[in-house]
Coordinates of C-alpha atoms and ligand atoms in Angstrom, one line a residue:
X6 CA 136.4 137.2 1.7
X7 CA 133.1 136.6 -0.1
X8 CA 131.0 133.5 -0.1
X9 CA 132.5 132.1 -3.2
X10 CA 136.1 132.4 -1.9
X11 CA 135.0 130.9 1.5
X12 CA 133.4 127.9 -0.3
X13 CA 136.7 127.4 -2.1
X14 CA 138.7 127.6 1.1
X15 CA 136.3 125.1 2.7
X16 CA 136.7 122.7 -0.1
X17 CA 140.4 122.9 0.2
X18 CA 140.2 121.6 3.8
X19 CA 137.0 119.6 3.9
X20 CA 136.9 116.6 1.6
X21 CA 134.0 114.6 3.0
X22 CA 130.4 115.4 1.9
X23 CA 129.3 114.9 5.5
X24 CA 131.3 117.9 6.9
X25 CA 130.7 119.9 3.7
X26 CA 126.9 119.5 3.9
X27 CA 126.9 120.2 7.7
X28 CA 128.9 123.4 7.0
X29 CA 126.2 124.5 4.5
X30 CA 123.4 123.6 6.9
X31 CA 125.0 125.7 9.7
X32 CA 125.5 128.5 7.2
X33 CA 121.8 128.4 6.3
X34 CA 120.7 128.5 9.9
X35 CA 123.1 131.4 10.7
X36 CA 121.8 133.4 7.8
X37 CA 118.2 132.8 9.0
X38 CA 119.1 134.1 12.5
X39 CA 121.1 137.1 11.2
X40 CA 117.9 138.1 9.3
X41 CA 115.8 137.6 12.3
X42 CA 118.0 139.7 14.6
X43 CA 118.9 142.3 12.0
X44 CA 122.5 141.3 12.0
X45 CA 125.0 141.0 9.1
X46 CA 123.8 138.0 7.0
X47 CA 127.1 137.8 5.1
X48 CA 129.2 137.6 8.3
X49 CA 126.9 135.2 10.1
X50 CA 126.7 133.0 7.0
X51 CA 130.5 132.8 6.7
X52 CA 130.8 132.0 10.4
X53 CA 128.5 129.0 9.8
X54 CA 130.2 128.0 6.6
X55 CA 133.7 128.1 8.0
X56 CA 133.2 127.0 11.6
X57 CA 134.3 123.4 11.1
X58 CA 137.1 124.4 8.6
X59 CA 139.8 122.5 10.6
X60 CA 137.7 119.6 11.7
X61 CA 138.8 117.0 9.2
X62 CA 142.5 117.7 9.3
X63 CA 142.7 118.3 13.1
X64 CA 139.8 116.5 14.7
X65 CA 141.7 116.1 18.0
X66 CA 142.2 119.8 18.6
X67 CA 139.3 121.2 16.6
X68 CA 138.5 124.2 16.4
X69 CA 141.9 125.3 17.7
X70 CA 143.6 125.1 14.3
X71 CA 141.0 127.3 12.6
X72 CA 142.9 130.5 13.2
X73 CA 145.9 129.1 11.3
X74 CA 143.7 128.0 8.4
X75 CA 142.1 131.5 8.4
X76 CA 145.4 133.4 8.4
X77 CA 145.6 135.9 5.6
X78 CA 141.9 135.7 4.9
X79 CA 141.3 139.2 6.3
X80 CA 138.7 138.1 8.8
X81 CA 138.8 140.2 12.0
X82 CA 139.9 138.7 15.3
X83 CA 136.3 138.7 16.7
X84 CA 135.3 136.5 13.8
X85 CA 138.1 134.0 14.4
X86 CA 137.3 134.0 18.1
X87 CA 133.7 133.3 17.4
X88 CA 134.7 130.2 15.5
X89 CA 136.9 129.2 18.5
X90 CA 134.0 129.8 20.8
X91 CA 131.9 126.9 19.4
X92 CA 134.3 124.2 20.7
X93 CA 133.7 122.1 23.7
X94 CA 135.0 124.0 26.7
X95 CA 136.1 127.0 24.6
X96 CA 138.7 129.5 25.9
X97 CA 136.6 132.2 24.2
X98 CA 133.4 132.9 26.0
X99 CA 130.1 132.7 24.0
X100 CA 129.3 136.3 25.0
X101 CA 128.2 137.6 21.6
X102 CA 125.0 136.8 19.9
X103 CA 126.9 135.4 16.8
X104 CA 128.6 133.0 19.2
X105 CA 125.4 131.9 21.0
X106 CA 123.7 131.4 17.6
X107 CA 126.6 129.4 16.2
X108 CA 126.6 127.1 19.2
X109 CA 122.8 126.8 19.1
X110 CA 122.4 126.0 15.4
X111 CA 125.5 123.8 15.0
X112 CA 124.1 120.4 16.0
X113 CA 120.5 121.4 15.6
X114 CA 120.8 122.3 11.9
X115 CA 122.1 118.8 11.1
X116 CA 119.6 117.1 13.4
X117 CA 116.8 118.8 11.5
X118 CA 118.2 117.6 8.2
X119 CA 118.2 114.1 9.7
X120 CA 114.5 114.5 10.6
X121 CA 113.7 115.9 7.2
X122 CA 115.3 112.9 5.5
X123 CA 112.7 110.6 7.3
X124 CA 109.8 112.6 5.9
X125 CA 108.3 112.2 2.4
X126 CA 107.8 116.0 2.2
X127 CA 111.3 116.7 3.6
X128 CA 111.5 120.3 4.9
X129 CA 108.0 121.1 3.8
X130 CA 105.6 121.3 6.7
X131 CA 108.4 120.3 9.1
X132 CA 107.3 121.4 12.6
X133 CA 108.9 121.7 15.9
X134 CA 106.7 118.9 17.1
X135 CA 108.4 116.4 14.8
X136 CA 111.8 117.5 15.9
X137 CA 110.8 117.2 19.6
X138 CA 109.6 113.6 18.9
X139 CA 112.9 112.6 17.3
X140 CA 114.8 114.2 20.2
X141 CA 113.0 111.9 22.5
X142 CA 113.7 108.9 20.4
X143 CA 117.1 107.9 21.8
X144 CA 117.9 105.5 18.9
X145 CA 117.6 108.3 16.4
X146 CA 120.8 110.2 15.6
X147 CA 122.1 108.9 18.9
X148 CA 125.4 110.7 18.6
X149 CA 123.7 114.1 19.0
X150 CA 123.7 115.3 22.6
X151 CA 120.1 116.3 23.4
X152 CA 121.0 118.3 26.5
X153 CA 123.4 120.3 24.5
X154 CA 120.7 121.0 21.8
X155 CA 118.5 122.4 24.6
X156 CA 121.1 124.3 26.7
X157 CA 122.6 126.0 23.7
X158 CA 119.2 127.2 22.6
X159 CA 118.3 128.4 26.2
X160 CA 121.6 130.2 26.3
X161 CA 120.5 132.1 23.2
X162 CA 117.2 133.0 24.8
X163 CA 114.9 131.6 22.2
X164 CA 111.9 129.3 22.5
X165 CA 112.0 125.8 21.0
X166 CA 109.3 126.1 18.4
X167 CA 110.7 129.5 17.3
X168 CA 114.2 128.1 17.1
X169 CA 113.1 125.2 14.9
X170 CA 111.0 127.4 12.7
X171 CA 113.9 129.8 12.1
X172 CA 116.3 127.0 11.3
X173 CA 113.8 125.1 9.0
X174 CA 113.1 128.3 7.1
X175 CA 116.8 129.0 6.6
X176 CA 117.4 125.4 5.5
X177 CA 114.5 125.6 3.0
X178 CA 115.7 128.8 1.5
X179 CA 119.3 127.5 1.2
X180 CA 118.1 124.2 -0.2
X181 CA 116.4 126.0 -3.2
X182 CA 119.5 128.1 -3.8
X183 CA 121.7 125.0 -3.6
X184 CA 119.4 123.0 -5.9
X185 CA 119.9 125.6 -8.6
X186 CA 123.6 124.8 -8.3
X187 CA 123.0 121.1 -8.5
X188 CA 123.6 120.4 -4.8
X189 CA 121.2 119.3 -2.0
X190 CA 121.4 119.4 1.7
X191 CA 119.3 116.3 1.6
X192 CA 122.0 114.2 0.0
Ligands
LIG8 FE1 132.8 122.1 15.3
LIG9 FE1 129.7 122.0 13.4

């Protein structure tokens, strides 16, 4: 399945802009990490793009229904398992780098977008320092579990500033690609 087909599949199951935008943000961050680690950018991008495929239709059991929605797509079992691994208390261990990365960028990519939206220059010049400040601000994006943001990053073995820089650069790059298609991660 190529990106275009994956976007189509995603749009079939995800109707709200919130989840759609989040999927693109996680895609962007996964591509950035695949580049950084010399991994398969297409695969990691698709993992990000499709990780919340079943979230809207099956919020109670998400991501357990993802395999069903991915049936007949040709993705290998490891790919499907990697999507399963990002859930809370997953049955699949986060033992592969693509799983650790997916878990670490999932909430952080959207948190960074929330921070960017508060800044006049958006992603431009957005540093780890600003993200850290907002993480300490309990009233800001209060639904986001700060401990999870940190522990998932630590599990991946990356430093905070490096983590933020990688995700921001991915988001920036994706934003210009999406802008050309008339879409924006910034709403
Ligand atoms: Fe999810
Ligand atoms: Fe997600």
